[in-house]
Coordinates of C-alpha atoms in Angstrom, one line a residue:
Chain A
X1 CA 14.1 -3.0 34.5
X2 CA 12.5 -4.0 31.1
X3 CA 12.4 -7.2 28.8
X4 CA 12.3 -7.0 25.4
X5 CA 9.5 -8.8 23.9
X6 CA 10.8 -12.1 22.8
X7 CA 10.1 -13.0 18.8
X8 CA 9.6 -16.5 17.0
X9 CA 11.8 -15.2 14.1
X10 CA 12.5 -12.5 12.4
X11 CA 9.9 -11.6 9.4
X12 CA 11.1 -13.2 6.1
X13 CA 13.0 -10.7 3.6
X14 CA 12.9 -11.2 -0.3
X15 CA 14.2 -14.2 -2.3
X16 CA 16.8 -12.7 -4.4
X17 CA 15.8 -15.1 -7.4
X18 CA 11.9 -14.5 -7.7
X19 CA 9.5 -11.4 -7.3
X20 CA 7.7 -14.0 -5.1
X21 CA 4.1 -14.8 -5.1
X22 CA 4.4 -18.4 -4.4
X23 CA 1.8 -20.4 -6.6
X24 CA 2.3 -23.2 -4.0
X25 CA 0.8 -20.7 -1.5
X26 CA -2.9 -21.7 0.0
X27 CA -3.9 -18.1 -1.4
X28 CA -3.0 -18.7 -4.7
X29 CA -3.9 -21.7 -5.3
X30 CA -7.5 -20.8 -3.5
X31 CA -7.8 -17.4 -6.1
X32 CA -5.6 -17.8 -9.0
X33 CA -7.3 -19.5 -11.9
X34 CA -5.2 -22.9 -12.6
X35 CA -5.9 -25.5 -15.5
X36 CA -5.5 -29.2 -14.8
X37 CA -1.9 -29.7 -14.7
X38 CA -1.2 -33.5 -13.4
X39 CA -3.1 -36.7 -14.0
X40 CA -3.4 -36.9 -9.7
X41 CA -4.8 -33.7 -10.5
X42 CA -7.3 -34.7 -13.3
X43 CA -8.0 -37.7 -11.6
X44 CA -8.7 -39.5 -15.2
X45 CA -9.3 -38.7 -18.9
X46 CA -5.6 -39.9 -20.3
X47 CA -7.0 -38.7 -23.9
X48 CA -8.0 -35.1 -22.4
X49 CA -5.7 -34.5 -20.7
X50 CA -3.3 -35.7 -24.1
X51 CA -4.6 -33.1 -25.7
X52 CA -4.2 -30.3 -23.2
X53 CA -0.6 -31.3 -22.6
X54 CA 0.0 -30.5 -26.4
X55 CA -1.8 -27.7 -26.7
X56 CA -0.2 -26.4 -24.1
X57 CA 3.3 -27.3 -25.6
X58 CA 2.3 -25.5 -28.7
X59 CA 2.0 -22.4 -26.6
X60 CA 5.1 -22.5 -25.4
X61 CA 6.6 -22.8 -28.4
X62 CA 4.9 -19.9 -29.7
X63 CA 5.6 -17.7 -26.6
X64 CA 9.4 -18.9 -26.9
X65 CA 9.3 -17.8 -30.4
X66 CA 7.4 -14.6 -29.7
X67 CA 10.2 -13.5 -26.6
X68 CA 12.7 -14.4 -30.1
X69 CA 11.1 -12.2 -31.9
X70 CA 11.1 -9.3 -29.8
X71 CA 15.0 -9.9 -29.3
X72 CA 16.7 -6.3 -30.8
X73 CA 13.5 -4.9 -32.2
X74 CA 13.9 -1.8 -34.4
X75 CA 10.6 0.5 -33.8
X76 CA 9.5 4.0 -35.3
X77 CA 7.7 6.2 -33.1
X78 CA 7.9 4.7 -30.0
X79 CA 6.2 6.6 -27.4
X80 CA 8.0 7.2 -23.8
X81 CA 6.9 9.8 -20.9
X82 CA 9.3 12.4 -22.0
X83 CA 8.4 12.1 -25.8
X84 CA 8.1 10.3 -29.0
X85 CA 11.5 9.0 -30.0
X86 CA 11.3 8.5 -33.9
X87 CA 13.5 5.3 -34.4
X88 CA 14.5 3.2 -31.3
X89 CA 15.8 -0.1 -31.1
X90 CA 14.2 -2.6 -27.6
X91 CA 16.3 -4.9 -26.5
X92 CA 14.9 -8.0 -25.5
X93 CA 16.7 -7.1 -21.5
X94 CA 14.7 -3.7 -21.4
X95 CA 11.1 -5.5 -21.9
X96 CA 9.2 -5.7 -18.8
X97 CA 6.1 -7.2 -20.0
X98 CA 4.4 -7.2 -23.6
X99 CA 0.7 -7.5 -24.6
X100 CA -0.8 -7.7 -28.2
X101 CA -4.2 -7.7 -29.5
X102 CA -5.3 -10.8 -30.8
Chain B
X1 CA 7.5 -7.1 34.7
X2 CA 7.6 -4.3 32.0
X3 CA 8.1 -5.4 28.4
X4 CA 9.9 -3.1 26.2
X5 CA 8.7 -3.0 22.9
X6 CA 10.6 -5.4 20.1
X7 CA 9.9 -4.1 16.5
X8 CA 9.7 -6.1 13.7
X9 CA 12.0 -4.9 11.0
X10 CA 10.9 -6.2 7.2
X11 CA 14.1 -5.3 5.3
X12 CA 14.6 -5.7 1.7
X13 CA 13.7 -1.7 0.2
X14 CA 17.0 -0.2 -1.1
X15 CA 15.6 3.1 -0.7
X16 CA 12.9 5.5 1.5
X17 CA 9.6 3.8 2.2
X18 CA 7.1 6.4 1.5
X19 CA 3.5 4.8 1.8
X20 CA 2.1 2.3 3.4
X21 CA -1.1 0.7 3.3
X22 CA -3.1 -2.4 4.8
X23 CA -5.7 -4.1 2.7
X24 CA -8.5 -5.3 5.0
X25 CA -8.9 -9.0 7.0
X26 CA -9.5 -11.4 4.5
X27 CA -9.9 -15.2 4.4
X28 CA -5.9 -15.8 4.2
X29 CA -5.6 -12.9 7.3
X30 CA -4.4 -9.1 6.2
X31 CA -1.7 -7.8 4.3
X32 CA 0.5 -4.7 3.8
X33 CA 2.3 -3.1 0.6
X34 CA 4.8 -0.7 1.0
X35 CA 6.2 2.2 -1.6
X36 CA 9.4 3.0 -2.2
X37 CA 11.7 4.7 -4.1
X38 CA 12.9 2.1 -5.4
X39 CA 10.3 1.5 -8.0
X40 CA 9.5 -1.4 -6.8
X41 CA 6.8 -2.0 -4.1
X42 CA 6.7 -5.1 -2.1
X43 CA 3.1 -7.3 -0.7
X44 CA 3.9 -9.0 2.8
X45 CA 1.9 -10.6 4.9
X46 CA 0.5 -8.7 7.8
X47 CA 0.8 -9.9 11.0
X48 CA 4.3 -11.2 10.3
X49 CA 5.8 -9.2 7.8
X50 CA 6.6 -11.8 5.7
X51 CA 7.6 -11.3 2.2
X52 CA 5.1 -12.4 -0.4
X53 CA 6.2 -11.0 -3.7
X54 CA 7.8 -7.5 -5.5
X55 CA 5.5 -5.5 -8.2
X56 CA 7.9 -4.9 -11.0
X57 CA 7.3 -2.8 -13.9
X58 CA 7.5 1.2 -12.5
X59 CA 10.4 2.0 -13.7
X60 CA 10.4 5.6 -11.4
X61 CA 10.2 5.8 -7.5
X62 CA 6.6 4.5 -6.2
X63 CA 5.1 7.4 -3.9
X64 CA 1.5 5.7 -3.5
X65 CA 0.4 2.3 -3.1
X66 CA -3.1 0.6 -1.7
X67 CA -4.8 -2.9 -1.7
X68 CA -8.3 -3.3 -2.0
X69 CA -10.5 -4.6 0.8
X70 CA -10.2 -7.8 0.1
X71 CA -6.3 -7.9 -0.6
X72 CA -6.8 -9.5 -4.4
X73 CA -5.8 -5.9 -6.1
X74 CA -2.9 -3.3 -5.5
X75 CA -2.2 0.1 -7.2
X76 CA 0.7 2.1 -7.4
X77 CA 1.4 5.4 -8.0
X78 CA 4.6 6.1 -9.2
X79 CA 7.1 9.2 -10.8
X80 CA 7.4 7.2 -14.0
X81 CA 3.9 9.6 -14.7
X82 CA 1.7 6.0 -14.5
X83 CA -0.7 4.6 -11.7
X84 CA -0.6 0.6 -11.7
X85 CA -3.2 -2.1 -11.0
X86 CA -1.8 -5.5 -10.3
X87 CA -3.7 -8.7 -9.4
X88 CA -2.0 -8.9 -6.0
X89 CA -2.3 -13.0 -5.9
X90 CA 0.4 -13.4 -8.9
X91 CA 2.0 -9.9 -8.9
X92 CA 0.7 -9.8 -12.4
X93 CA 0.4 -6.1 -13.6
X94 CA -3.2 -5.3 -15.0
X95 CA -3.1 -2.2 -16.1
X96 CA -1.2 0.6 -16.5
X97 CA -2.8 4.1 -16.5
X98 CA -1.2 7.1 -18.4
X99 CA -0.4 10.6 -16.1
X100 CA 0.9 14.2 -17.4
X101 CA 3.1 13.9 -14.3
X102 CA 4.0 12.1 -11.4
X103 CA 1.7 10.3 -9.4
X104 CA 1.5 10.5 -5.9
X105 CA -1.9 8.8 -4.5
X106 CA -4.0 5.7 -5.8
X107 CA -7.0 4.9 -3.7
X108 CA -9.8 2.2 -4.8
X109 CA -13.5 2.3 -4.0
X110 CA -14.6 -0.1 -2.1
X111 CA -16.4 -2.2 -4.4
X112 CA -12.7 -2.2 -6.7
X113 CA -14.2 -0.9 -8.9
X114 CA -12.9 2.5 -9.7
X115 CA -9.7 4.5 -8.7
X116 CA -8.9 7.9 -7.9
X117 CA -5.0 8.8 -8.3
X118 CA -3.8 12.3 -8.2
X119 CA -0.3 13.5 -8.3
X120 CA 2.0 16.8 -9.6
X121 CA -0.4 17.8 -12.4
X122 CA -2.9 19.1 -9.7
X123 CA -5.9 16.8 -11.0
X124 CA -7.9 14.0 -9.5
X125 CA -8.5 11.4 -11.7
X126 CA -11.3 8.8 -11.7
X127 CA -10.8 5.6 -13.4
X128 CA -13.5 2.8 -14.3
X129 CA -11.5 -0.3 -13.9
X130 CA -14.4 -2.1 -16.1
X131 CA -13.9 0.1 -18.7
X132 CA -10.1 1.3 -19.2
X133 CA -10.3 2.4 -22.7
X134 CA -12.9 5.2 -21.4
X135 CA -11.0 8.4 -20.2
X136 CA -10.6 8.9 -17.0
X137 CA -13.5 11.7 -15.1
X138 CA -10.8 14.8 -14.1
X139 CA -11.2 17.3 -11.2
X140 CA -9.7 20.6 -11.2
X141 CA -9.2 23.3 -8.7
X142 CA -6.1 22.1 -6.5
X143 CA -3.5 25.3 -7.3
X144 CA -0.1 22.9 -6.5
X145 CA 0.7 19.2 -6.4
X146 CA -1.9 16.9 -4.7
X147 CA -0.3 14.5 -2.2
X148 CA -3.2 12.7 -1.6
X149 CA -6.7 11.5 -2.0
X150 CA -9.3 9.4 -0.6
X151 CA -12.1 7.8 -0.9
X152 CA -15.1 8.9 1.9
X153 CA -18.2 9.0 2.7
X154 CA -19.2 5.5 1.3
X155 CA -17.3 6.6 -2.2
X156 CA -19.8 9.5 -2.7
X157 CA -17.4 11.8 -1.5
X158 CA -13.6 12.4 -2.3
X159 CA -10.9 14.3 -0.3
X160 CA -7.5 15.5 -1.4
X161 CA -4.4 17.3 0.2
X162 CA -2.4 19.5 -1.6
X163 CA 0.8 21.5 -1.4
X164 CA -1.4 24.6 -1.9
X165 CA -2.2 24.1 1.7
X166 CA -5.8 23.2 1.5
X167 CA -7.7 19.9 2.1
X168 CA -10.9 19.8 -0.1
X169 CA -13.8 17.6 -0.1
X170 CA -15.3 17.5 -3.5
X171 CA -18.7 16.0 -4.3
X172 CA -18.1 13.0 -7.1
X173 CA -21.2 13.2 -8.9
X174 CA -21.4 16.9 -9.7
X175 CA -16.8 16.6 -9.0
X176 CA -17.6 20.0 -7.3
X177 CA -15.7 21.5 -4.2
X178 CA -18.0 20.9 -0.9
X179 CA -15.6 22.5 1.4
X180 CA -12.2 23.5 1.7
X181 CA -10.1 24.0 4.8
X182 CA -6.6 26.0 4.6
X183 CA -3.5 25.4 6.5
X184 CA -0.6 27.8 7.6
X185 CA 1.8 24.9 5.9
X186 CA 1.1 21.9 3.4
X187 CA -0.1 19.1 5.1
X188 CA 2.4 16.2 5.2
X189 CA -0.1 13.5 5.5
X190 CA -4.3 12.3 5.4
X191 CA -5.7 9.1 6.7
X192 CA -9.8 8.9 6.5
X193 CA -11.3 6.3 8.9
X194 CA -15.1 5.5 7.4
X195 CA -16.6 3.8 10.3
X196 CA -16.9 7.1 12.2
X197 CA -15.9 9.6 9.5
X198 CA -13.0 10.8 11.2
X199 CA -10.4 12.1 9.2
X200 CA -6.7 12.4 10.5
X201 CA -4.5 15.3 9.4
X202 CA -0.9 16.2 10.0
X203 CA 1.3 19.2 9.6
X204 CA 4.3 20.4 11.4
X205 CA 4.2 19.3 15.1
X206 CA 0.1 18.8 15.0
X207 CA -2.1 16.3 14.4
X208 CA -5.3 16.9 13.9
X209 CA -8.7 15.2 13.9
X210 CA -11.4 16.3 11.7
X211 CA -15.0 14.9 11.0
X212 CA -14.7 14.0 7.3
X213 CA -18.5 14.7 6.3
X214 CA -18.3 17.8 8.1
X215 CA -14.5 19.2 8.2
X216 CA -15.0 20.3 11.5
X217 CA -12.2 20.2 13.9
X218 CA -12.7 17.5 16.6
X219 CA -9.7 17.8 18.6
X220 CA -5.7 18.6 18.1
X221 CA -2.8 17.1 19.2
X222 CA 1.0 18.4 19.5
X223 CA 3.9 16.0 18.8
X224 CA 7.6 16.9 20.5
X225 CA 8.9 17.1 16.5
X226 CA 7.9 17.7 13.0
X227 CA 5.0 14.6 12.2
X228 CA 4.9 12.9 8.8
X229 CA 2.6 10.4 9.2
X230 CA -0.6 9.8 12.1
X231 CA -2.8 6.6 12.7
X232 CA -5.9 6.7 14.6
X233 CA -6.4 3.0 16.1
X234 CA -9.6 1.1 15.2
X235 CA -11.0 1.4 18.2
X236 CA -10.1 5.0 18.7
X237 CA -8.4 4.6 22.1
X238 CA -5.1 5.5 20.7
X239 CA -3.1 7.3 17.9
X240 CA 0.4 6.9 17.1
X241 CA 2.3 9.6 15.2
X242 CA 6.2 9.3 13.4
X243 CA 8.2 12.0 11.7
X244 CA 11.6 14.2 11.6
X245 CA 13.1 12.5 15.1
X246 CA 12.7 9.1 13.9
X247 CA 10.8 8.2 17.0
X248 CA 7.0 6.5 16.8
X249 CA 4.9 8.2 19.2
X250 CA 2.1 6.9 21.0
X251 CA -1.0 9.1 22.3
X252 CA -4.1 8.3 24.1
X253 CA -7.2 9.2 21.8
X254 CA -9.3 11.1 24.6
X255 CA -7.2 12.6 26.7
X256 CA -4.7 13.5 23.6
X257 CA -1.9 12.5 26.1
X258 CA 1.7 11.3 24.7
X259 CA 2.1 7.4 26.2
X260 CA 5.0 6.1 25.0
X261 CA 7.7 6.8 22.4
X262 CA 9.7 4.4 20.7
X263 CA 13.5 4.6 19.0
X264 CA 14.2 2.2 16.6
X265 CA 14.6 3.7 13.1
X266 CA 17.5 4.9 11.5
X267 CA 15.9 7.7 9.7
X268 CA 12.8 10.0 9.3
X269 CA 9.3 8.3 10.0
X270 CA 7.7 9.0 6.2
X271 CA 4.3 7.1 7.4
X272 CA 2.4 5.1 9.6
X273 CA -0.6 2.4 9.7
X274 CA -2.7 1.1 11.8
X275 CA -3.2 -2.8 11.0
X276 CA -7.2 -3.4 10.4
X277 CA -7.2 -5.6 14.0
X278 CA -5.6 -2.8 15.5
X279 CA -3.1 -5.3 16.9
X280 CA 0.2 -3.8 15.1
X281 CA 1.3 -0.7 13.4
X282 CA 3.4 -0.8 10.5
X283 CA 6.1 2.5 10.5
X284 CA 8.1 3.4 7.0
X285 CA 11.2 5.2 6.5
X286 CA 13.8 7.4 4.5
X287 CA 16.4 4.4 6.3
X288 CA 14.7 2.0 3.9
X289 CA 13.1 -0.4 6.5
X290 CA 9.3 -1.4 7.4
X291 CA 8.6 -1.9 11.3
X292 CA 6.0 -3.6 12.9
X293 CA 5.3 -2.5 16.3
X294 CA 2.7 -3.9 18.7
X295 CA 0.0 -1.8 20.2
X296 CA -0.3 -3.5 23.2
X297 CA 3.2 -4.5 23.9
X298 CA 3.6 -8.0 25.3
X299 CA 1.3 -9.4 24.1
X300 CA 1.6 -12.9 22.2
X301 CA 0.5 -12.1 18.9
X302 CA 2.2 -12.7 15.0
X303 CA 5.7 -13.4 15.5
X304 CA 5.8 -11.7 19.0
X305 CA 5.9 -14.6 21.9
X306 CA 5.3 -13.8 25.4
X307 CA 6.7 -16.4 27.2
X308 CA 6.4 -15.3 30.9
X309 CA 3.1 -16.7 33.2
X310 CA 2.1 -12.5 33.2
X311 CA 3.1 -10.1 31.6
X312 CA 1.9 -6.2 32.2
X313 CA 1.5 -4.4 29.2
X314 CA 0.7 -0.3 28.7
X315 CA -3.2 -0.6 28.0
X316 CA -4.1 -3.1 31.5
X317 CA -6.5 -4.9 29.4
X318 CA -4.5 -7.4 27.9
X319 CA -2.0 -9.5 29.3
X320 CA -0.4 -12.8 28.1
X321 CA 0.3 -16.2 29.2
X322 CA -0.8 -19.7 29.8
X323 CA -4.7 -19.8 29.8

């Protein structure tokens, strides 16, 4: 006659919302680059961290105009792995991710 | 009392799980990604299987994937004819590497520096990760499809497995053939162990053991079915072996003598890993699921909670309890 091995829990599946990697987690926070988000975190300069806060805005607002922009993009010679289509037009639900060259 | 084994099932795949890997122990523990065909490979945390996060961006099934040592990087290999690097603490994709074909294999040195991929167009590819706009160093000779390639002999050496039925070591800084050894069949899987340089081979019912500097044969082993998948255990005291029958087979290293089998998936076995503590071994399969399966079975250890005063267990060493 055997037991089964009891279990705490189950392991935790996907969160249907998010692809996950929790920036709460002690692993991100310990290896992902952050800037100075808070005051608590600052722990002082109000004018500094003024400054970042609107700078930051501003790059929002730039990225917010740049996802706009790519909204139903006509291209020309848009490469793919089964060819080079001569005229296609993205739509802003088939972009994955975008980079540019500053 | 005998304990019967409880896997852990990680669900969350919609399609076959094809490769799996383990990155090595690190700081926040180990962790193990998994490729599907589903295009999108998922990081979980590996003693429990947790979720961490999904890769998105391959937009083709994902035959390869592999963390570096240290858990911070993943690639993917993938039909969409790219190989991936992502930073594996956001899930941010880093680069995205061109193929001819479909790529099946993705392997990084161990300094994380460079990676090796090799797929349906029958090269291997070498890629400086410092460098990306350089083109990539190619390797030619494989006749058919490469399903594999590793990394060995502290990254001086490669070897690769092909459906031409041949496992070659090549040299990487003349990218010559060293040696070649030819099957009957293709080979259905490879795993390369450095400390040691053991390398573990699979095809049809046999699993074999080679020495990886050498390619000599160290010793054979015969499964009850058709093997997709082997894992030698850190230690070398066991193997454990999962193909065609859906079963995860169990074998003592020395004596080559099954132990123990275990039922539990609802499909084929596509591959198997050791974890790096040799504590757990992670199965994937065609019914979509990870498991997580405890070598020595009873034991309190991750999510799996022996609660009796002793508990006997198949290897007599361990047993579990209060101290």
């Amino acid at each position: 006659m055997t037991t089964p091995v009891p279990v705490l829990r189950l392991p935790k599946g996907p969160d249907p919302n998010s692809r996950g990697f929790d920036p709460n987690s002690p692993r991100y926070i310990a290896l992902c680059r952050t800037t100075v988000a808070t005051t608590e975190a600052a722990g002082g300069d109000e004018e500094e961290l003024q400054q970042e806060q609107h700078a930051r805005s501003v790059l929002r607002e730039r990225f917010l105009r740049c996802l706009l922009a790519m909204n139903n993009k006509k291209v020309s010679d848009l490469h793919t792995p089964i060819g080079v289509q001569k005229e296609a037009l993205i739509r802003s639900q088939d972009v994955i991710s975008f980079t540019f060259d500053a | 009392m005998a304990m019967r084994q409880t896997p852990l099932t990680c669900s969350g795949h919609t399609r076959p799980v094809v490769d799996l890997a383990f990155s090595g122990i690190t700081p926040f523990g180990y962790f193990l990604i998994s490729a599907c065909k589903d295009g999108k490979p998922m990081l979980r945390q590996g003693d429990t299987g947790d979720w961490i996060g999904t890769f998105l961006g391959h937009k083709g099934a994902v035959w390869g994937a592999t963390l570096n040592m240290d858990a911070t990087k993943a690639a993917t290999a993938a039909a969409d004819f790219t190989a991936k690097v992502w930073d594996s603490v956001s899930g941010d994709e880093v680069l995205s590497l061109a193929h001819k074909h479909i790529v099946k294999s993705v392997n990084f040195t161990q300094d994380s520096n460079h990676l090796l991929t090799a797929g349906n167009d029958k090269l291997l590819r070498i890629f400086d990760l410092s460098n990306t706009d350089a083109a990539p160093q190619e390797i030619a000779g494989h006749g058919a499809a490469i399903k594999k390639a590793l990394w060995c002999n502290d990254d001086k050496q490669i070897l690769s497995a092909a459906d031409d039925k041949t496992v070659r070591l090549w040299d990487r800084t003349s990218m010559e053939e060293v040696k070649t050894l030819t099957f009957n069949t293709s080979v259905s899987s490879m795993e390369y162990m450095a400390d040691g340089e053991i390398l573990v081979i699979t095809y049809g019912k046999t699993i074999a053991f080679y020495n990886a500097l050498s390619l000599e044969l160290i010793k054979i082993a015969e499964a009850p079915a058709p093997i997709n998948s082997a894992s030698l255990h850190p230690e070398k005291d066991f193997f454990v072996a999962g193909g065609e029958d859906f079963k995860l087979y169990k074998f003592d290293y020395s004596t080559q003598e099954e132990l123990e089998s275990y039922k539990g998936h609802f499909g084929p076995v596509h591959c198997v890993r050791f974890s790096p503590d040799g504590e757990l071994y992670a199965s994937g399969s065609e019914d979509g699921t990870l498991r997580l399966w405890q070598t020595a079975v009873g034991k309190t250890y991750g999510l799996w909670k022996c609660v009796l005063p002793v508990c006997l267990d198949n290897s007599s060493e361990s047993e579990c309890g209060e101290p």
